[in-house]
mmCIF file of C-alpha atoms in Angstrom:
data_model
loop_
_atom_site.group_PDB
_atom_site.id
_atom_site.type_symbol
_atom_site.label_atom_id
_atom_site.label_comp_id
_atom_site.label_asym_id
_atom_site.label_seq_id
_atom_site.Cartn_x
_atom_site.Cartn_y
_atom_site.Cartn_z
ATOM 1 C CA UNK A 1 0.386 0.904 -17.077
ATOM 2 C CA UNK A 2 3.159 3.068 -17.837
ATOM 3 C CA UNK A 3 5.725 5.917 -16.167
ATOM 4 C CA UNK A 4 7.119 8.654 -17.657
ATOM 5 C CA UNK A 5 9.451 11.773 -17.237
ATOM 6 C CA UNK A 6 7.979 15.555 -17.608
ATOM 7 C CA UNK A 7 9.200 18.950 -17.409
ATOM 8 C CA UNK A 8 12.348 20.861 -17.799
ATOM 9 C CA UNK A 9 15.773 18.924 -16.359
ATOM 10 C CA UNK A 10 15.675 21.234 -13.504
ATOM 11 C CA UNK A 11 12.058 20.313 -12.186
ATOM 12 C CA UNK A 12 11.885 17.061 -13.366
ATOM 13 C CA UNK A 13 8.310 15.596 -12.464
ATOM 14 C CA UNK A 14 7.119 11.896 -12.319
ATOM 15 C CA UNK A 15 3.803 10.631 -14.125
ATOM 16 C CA UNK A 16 2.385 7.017 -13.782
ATOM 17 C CA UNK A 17 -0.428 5.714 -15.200
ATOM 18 C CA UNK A 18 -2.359 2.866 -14.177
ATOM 19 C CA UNK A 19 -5.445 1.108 -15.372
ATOM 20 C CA UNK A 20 -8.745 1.837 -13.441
ATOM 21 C CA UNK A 21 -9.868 -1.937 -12.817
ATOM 22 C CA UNK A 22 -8.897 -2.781 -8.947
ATOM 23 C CA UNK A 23 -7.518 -6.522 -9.832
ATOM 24 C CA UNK A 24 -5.507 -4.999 -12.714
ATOM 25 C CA UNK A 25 -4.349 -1.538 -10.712
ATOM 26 C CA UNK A 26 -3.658 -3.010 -7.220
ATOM 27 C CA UNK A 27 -0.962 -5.563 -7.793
ATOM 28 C CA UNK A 28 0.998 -3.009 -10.341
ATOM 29 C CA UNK A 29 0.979 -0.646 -7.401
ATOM 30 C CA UNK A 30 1.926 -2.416 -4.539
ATOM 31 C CA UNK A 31 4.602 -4.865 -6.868
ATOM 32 C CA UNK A 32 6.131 -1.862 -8.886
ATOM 33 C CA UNK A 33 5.240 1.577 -7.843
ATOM 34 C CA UNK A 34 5.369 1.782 -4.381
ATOM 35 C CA UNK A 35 8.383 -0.229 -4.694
ATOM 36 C CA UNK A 36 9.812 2.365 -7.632
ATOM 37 C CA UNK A 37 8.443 4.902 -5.536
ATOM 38 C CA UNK A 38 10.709 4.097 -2.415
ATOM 39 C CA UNK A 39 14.014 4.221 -4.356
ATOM 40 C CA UNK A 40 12.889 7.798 -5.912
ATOM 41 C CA UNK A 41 12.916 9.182 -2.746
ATOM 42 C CA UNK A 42 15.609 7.111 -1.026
ATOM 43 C CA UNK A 43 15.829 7.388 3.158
ATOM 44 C CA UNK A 44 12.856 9.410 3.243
ATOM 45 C CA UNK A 45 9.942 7.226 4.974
ATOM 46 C CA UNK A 46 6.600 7.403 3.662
ATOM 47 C CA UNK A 47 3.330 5.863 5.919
ATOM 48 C CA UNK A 48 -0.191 6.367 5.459
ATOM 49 C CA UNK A 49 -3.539 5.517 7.653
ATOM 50 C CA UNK A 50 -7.077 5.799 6.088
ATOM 51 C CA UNK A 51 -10.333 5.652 7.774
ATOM 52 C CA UNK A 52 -13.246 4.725 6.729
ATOM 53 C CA UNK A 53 -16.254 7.135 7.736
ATOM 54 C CA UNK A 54 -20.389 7.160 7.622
ATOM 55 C CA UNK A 55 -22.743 9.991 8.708
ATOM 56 C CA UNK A 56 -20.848 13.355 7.681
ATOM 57 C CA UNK A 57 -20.027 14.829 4.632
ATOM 58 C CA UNK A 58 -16.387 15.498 2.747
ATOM 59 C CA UNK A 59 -17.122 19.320 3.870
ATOM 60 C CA UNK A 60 -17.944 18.630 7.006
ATOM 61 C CA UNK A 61 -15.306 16.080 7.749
ATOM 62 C CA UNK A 62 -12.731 18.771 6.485
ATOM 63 C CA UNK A 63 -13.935 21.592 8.975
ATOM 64 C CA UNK A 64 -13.239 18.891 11.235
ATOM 65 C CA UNK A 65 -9.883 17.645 10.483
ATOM 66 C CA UNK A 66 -8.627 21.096 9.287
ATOM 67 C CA UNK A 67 -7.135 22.318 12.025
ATOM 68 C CA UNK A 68 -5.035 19.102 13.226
ATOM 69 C CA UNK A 69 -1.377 20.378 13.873
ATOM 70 C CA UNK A 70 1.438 18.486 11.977
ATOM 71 C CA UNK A 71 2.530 18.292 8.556
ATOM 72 C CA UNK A 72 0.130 15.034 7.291
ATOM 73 C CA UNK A 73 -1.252 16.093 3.732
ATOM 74 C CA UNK A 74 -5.338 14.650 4.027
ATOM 75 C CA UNK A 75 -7.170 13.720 1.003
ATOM 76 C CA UNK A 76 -11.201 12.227 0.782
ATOM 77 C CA UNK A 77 -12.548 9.294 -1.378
ATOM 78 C CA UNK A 78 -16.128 9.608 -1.447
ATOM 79 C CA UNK A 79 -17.935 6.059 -2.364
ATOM 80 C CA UNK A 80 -21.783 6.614 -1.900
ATOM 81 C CA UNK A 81 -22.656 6.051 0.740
ATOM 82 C CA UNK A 82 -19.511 6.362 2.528
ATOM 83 C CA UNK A 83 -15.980 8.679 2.451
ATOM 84 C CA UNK A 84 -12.531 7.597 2.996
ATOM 85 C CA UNK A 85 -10.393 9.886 4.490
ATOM 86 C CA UNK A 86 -6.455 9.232 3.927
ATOM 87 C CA UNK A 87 -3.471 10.612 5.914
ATOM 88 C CA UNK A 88 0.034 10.803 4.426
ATOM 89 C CA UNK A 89 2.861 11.495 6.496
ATOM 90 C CA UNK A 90 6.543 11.360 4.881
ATOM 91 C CA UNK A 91 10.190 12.067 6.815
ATOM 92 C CA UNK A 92 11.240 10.706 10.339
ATOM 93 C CA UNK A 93 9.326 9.112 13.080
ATOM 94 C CA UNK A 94 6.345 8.528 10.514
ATOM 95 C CA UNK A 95 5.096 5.509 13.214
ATOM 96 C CA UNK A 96 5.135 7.893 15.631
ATOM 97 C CA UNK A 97 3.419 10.488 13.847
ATOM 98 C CA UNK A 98 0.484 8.699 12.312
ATOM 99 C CA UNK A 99 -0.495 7.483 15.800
ATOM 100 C CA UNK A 100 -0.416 11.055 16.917
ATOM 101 C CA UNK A 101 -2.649 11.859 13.879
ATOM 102 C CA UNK A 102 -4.895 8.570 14.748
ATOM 103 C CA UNK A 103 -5.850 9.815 18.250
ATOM 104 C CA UNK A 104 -6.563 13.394 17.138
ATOM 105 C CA UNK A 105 -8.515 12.004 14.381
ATOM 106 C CA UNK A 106 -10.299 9.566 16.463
ATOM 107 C CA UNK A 107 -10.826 12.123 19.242
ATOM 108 C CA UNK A 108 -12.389 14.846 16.370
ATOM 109 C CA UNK A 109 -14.636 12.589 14.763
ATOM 110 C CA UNK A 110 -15.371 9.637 17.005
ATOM 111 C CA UNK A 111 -18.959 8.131 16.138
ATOM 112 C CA UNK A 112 -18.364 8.730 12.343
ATOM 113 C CA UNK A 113 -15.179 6.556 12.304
ATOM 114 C CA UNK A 114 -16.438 2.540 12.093
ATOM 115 C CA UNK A 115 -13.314 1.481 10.440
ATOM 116 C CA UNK A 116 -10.112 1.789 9.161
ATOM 117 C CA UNK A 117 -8.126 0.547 6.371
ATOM 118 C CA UNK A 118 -9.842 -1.410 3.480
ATOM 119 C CA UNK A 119 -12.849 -2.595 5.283
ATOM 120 C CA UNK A 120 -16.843 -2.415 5.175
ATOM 121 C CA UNK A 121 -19.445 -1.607 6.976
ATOM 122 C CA UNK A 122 -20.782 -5.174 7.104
ATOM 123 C CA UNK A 123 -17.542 -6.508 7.550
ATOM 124 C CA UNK A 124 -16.932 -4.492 10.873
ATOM 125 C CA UNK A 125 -21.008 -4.644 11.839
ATOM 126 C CA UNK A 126 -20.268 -8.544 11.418
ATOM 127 C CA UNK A 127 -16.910 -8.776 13.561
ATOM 128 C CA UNK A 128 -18.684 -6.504 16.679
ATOM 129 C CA UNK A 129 -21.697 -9.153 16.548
ATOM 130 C CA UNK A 130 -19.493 -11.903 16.473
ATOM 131 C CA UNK A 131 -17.358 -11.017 19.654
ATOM 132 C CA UNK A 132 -20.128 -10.171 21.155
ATOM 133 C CA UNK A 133 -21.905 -13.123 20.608
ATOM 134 C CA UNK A 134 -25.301 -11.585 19.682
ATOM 135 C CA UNK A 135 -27.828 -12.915 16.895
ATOM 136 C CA UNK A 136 -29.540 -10.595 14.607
ATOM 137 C CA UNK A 137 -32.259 -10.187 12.172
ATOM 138 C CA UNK A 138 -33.699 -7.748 9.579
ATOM 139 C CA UNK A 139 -37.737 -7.104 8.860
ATOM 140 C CA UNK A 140 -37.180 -5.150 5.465
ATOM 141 C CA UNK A 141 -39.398 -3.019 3.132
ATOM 142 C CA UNK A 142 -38.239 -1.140 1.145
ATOM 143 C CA UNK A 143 -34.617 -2.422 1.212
ATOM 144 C CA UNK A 144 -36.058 -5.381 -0.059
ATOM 145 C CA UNK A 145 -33.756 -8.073 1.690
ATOM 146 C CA UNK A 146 -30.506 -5.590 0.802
ATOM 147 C CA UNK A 147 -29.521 -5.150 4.582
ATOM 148 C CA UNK A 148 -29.645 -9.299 4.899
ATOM 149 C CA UNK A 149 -27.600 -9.479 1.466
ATOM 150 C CA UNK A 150 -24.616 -7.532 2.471
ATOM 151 C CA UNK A 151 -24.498 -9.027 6.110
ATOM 152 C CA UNK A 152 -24.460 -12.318 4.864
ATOM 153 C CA UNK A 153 -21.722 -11.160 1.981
ATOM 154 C CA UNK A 154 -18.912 -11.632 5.089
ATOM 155 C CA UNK A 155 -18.090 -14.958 5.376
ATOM 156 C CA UNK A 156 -18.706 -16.617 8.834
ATOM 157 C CA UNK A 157 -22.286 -14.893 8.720
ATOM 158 C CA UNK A 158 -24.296 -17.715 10.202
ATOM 159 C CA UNK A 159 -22.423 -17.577 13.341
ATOM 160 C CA UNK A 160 -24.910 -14.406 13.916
ATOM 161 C CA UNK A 161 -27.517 -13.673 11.310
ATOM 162 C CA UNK A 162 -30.602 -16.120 11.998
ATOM 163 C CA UNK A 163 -32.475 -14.893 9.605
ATOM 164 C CA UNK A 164 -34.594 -12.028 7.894
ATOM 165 C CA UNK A 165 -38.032 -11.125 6.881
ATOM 166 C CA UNK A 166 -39.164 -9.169 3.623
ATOM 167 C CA UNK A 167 -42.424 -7.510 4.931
ATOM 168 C CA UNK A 168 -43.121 -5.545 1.419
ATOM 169 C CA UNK A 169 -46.933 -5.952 1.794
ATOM 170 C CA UNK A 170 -49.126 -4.730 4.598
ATOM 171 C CA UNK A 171 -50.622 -8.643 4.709
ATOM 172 C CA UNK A 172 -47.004 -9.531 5.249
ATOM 173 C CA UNK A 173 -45.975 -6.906 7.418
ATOM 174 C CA UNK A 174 -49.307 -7.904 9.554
ATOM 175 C CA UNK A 175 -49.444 -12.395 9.273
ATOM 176 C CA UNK A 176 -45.252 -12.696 9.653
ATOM 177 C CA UNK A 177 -44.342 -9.805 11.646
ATOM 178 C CA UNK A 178 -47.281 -9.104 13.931
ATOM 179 C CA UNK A 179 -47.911 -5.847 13.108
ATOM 180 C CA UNK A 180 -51.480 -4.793 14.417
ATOM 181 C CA UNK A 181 -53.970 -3.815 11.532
ATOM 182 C CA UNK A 182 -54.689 -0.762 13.198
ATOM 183 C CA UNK A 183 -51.302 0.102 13.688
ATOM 184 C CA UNK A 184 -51.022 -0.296 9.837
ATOM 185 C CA UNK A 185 -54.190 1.574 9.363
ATOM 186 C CA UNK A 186 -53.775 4.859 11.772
ATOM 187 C CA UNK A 187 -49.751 5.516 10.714
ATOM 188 C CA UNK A 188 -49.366 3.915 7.555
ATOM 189 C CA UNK A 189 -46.910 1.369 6.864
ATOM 190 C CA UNK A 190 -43.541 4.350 6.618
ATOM 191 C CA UNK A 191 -43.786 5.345 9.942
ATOM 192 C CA UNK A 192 -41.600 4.918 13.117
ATOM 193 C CA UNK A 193 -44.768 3.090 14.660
ATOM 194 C CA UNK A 194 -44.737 0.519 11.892
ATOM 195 C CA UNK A 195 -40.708 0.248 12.018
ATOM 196 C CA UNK A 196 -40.411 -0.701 15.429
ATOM 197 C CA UNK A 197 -42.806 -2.900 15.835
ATOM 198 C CA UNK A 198 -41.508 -4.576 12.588
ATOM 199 C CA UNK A 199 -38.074 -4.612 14.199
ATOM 200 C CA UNK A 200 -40.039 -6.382 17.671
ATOM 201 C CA UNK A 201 -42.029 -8.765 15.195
ATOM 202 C CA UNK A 202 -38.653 -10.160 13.636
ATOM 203 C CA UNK A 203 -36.897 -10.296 16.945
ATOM 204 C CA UNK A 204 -39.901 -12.900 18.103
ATOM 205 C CA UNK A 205 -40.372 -14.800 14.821
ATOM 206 C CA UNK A 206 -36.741 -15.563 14.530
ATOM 207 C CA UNK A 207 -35.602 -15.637 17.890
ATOM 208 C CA UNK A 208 -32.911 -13.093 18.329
ATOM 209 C CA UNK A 209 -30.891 -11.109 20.926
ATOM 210 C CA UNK A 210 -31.424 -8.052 18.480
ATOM 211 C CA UNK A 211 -33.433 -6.846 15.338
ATOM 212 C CA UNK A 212 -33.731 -3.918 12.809
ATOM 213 C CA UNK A 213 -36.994 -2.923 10.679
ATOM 214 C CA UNK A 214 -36.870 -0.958 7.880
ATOM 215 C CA UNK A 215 -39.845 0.694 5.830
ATOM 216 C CA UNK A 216 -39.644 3.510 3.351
ATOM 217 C CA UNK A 217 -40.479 5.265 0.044
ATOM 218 C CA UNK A 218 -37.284 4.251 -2.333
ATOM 219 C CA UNK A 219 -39.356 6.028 -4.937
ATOM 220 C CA UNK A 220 -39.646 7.510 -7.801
ATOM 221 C CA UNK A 221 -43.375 7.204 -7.109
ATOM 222 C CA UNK A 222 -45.574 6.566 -3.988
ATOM 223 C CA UNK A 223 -44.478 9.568 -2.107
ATOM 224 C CA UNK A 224 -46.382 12.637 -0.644
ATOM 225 C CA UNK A 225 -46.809 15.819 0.791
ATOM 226 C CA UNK A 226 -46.540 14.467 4.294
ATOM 227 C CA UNK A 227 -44.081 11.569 3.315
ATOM 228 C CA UNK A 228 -42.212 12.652 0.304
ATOM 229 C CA UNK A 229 -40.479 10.001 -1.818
ATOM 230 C CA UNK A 230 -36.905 9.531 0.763
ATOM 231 C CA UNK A 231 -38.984 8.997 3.863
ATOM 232 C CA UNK A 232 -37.317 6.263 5.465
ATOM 233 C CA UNK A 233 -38.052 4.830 9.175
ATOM 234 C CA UNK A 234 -36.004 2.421 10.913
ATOM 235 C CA UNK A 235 -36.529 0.540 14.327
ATOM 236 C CA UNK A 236 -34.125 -1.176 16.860
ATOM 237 C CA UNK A 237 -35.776 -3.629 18.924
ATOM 238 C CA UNK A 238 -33.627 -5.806 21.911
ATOM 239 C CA UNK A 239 -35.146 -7.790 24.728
ATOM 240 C CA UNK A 240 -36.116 -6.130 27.848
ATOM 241 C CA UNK A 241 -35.559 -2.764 26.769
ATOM 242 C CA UNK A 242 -37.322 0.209 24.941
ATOM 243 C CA UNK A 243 -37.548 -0.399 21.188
ATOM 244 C CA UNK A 244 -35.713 2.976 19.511
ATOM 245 C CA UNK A 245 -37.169 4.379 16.040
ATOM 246 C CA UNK A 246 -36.372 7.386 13.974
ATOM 247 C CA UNK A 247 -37.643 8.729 10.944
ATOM 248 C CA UNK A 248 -35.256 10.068 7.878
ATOM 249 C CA UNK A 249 -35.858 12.129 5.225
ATOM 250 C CA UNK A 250 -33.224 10.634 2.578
ATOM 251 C CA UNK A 251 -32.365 11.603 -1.290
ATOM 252 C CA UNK A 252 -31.198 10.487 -4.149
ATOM 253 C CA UNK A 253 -32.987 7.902 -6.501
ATOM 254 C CA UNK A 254 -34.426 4.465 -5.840
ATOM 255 C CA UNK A 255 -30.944 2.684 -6.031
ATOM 256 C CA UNK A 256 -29.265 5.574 -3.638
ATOM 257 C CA UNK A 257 -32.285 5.692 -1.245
ATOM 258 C CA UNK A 258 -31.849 1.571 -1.019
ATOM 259 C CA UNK A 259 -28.374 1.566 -0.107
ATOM 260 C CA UNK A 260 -28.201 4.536 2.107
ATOM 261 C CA UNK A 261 -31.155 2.632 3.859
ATOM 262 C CA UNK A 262 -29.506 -0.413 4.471
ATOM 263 C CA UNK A 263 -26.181 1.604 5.206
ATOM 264 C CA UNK A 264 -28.129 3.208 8.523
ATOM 265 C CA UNK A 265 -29.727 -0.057 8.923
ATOM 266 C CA UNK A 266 -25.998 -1.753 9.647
ATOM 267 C CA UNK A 267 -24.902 1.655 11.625
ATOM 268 C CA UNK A 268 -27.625 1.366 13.858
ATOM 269 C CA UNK A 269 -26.496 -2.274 14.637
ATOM 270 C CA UNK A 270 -22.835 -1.141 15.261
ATOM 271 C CA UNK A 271 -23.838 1.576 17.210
ATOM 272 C CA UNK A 272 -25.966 -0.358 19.858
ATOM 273 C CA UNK A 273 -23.569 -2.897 20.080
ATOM 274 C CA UNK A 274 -20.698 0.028 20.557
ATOM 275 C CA UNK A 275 -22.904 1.837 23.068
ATOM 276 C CA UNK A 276 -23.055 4.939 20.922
ATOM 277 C CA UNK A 277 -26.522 7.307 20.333
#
């Protein structure tokens, strides 16, 4: 990494330029820019907040956050299947300030906020189920075990995930999950029908307070006129109350349609446990 003077004397200008691998870029920042940084601009205080947003687009978060008064400069970070949105505030009272800006932003976007700071959705999915004390488990398709993977990628996992089932057949979906033949048979296996009671199936076999199907087309073939490649259906199933399903029409290829899956598969779990639609 380097840093450099350009421009005339009068309006001087900064550059730095650091390498693009995280373990290499991170520590230069934080042990010699930002501290470079703070003597450039002397007494002036600089503070930042980022949160970390799923369910709405860069566009539509900046409609959103537009017109929030104060003099914070925003910027996005878009990481499929997710965006980061950043808020710099520089001069006096910047503690002050950035919680003003927190409970506007908060208050504008609500649901669409899980985190903030440098976090993950499995990481916060994983701290909810853990305070709450509720077990969970996964009947995937066409995620193929992905939801499970990045659950179980926060450490302290077993504390709540019991376990998961990889339905990718009909005979599986039907001899470990349960799911009635005719149920298969009359709305296919991608279909909220098949989803739920996937999600109910999982929730009995491994004996949890709260379970998530997931069956799709990740494409590039299989798909149709009535279920185009991207059809994804998800179910929620929790004891002694009405098992929710919903069917989404997704893009992107295989890879995208796999992540985005298990992304919604993880939201759904934070947003039960939240109490949010």
């Amino acid at each position: 990494g380097y840093r450099v003077e350009i421009g005339p004397p009068e309006d001087r200008r900064h550059l730095v330029v650091l390498p693009g691998v995280p373990r290499e870029m991170k520590p230069m920042l934080t042990d010699t820019v930002v501290p470079w940084l703070g003597n450039l601009i002397g007494a002036a205080q600089v503070g930042h907040r980022t949160f970390q947003t799923f369910g709405i687009s860069e566009s539509g978060l900046d409609e959103i956050i537009a017109g929030i008064p104060g003099e914070g400069r925003w910027s996005f970070r878009a990481n499929f299947p997710e965006v980061s949105v950043r808020v710099v505030v520089r001069g006096d009272d910047v503690e002050s300030r950035l919680e003003a800006f927190g409970r506007e932003v908060h208050a504008r976007l609500g649901q669409y906020i899980y985190g903030e700071g440098d976090t993950s959705m499995e990481r916060v999915v994983g701290e909810l189920l853990a305070t709450s004390a509720t077990t969970v488990a996964f009947a995937e398709s066409c995620t193929g075990g992905l939801v499970s993977h990045r659950l179980t990628n926060v450490p302290g996992s077993s504390a709540y995930f019991r376990g998961g089932i990889n339905a990718y057949a009909n005979e599986v979906k039907h001899q470990l999950l349960g799911v009635p033949e005719q149920l298969l048979g009359t709305h296919g296996a991608v279909s909220e029908e098949v989803a739920g009671a996937m999600a109910e199936g999982a929730r009995r076999a491994v004996g949890t307070a709260l379970a998530v199907g997931v069956t799709g087309i990740a494409g590039p073939d299989g798909g149709s006129a009535e279920k185009p490649v991207g059809t994804v259906c998800f179910g929620l199933a929790v004891a002694d109350r009405p098992t929710v399903t919903r069917r989404y029409q997704l893009w992107g290829n295989r890879e995208w349609v796999k992540l985005l899956s298990s992304q919604i598969a993880l939201d759904w779990v934070r947003r039960h446990l939240l109490g949010l639609p």
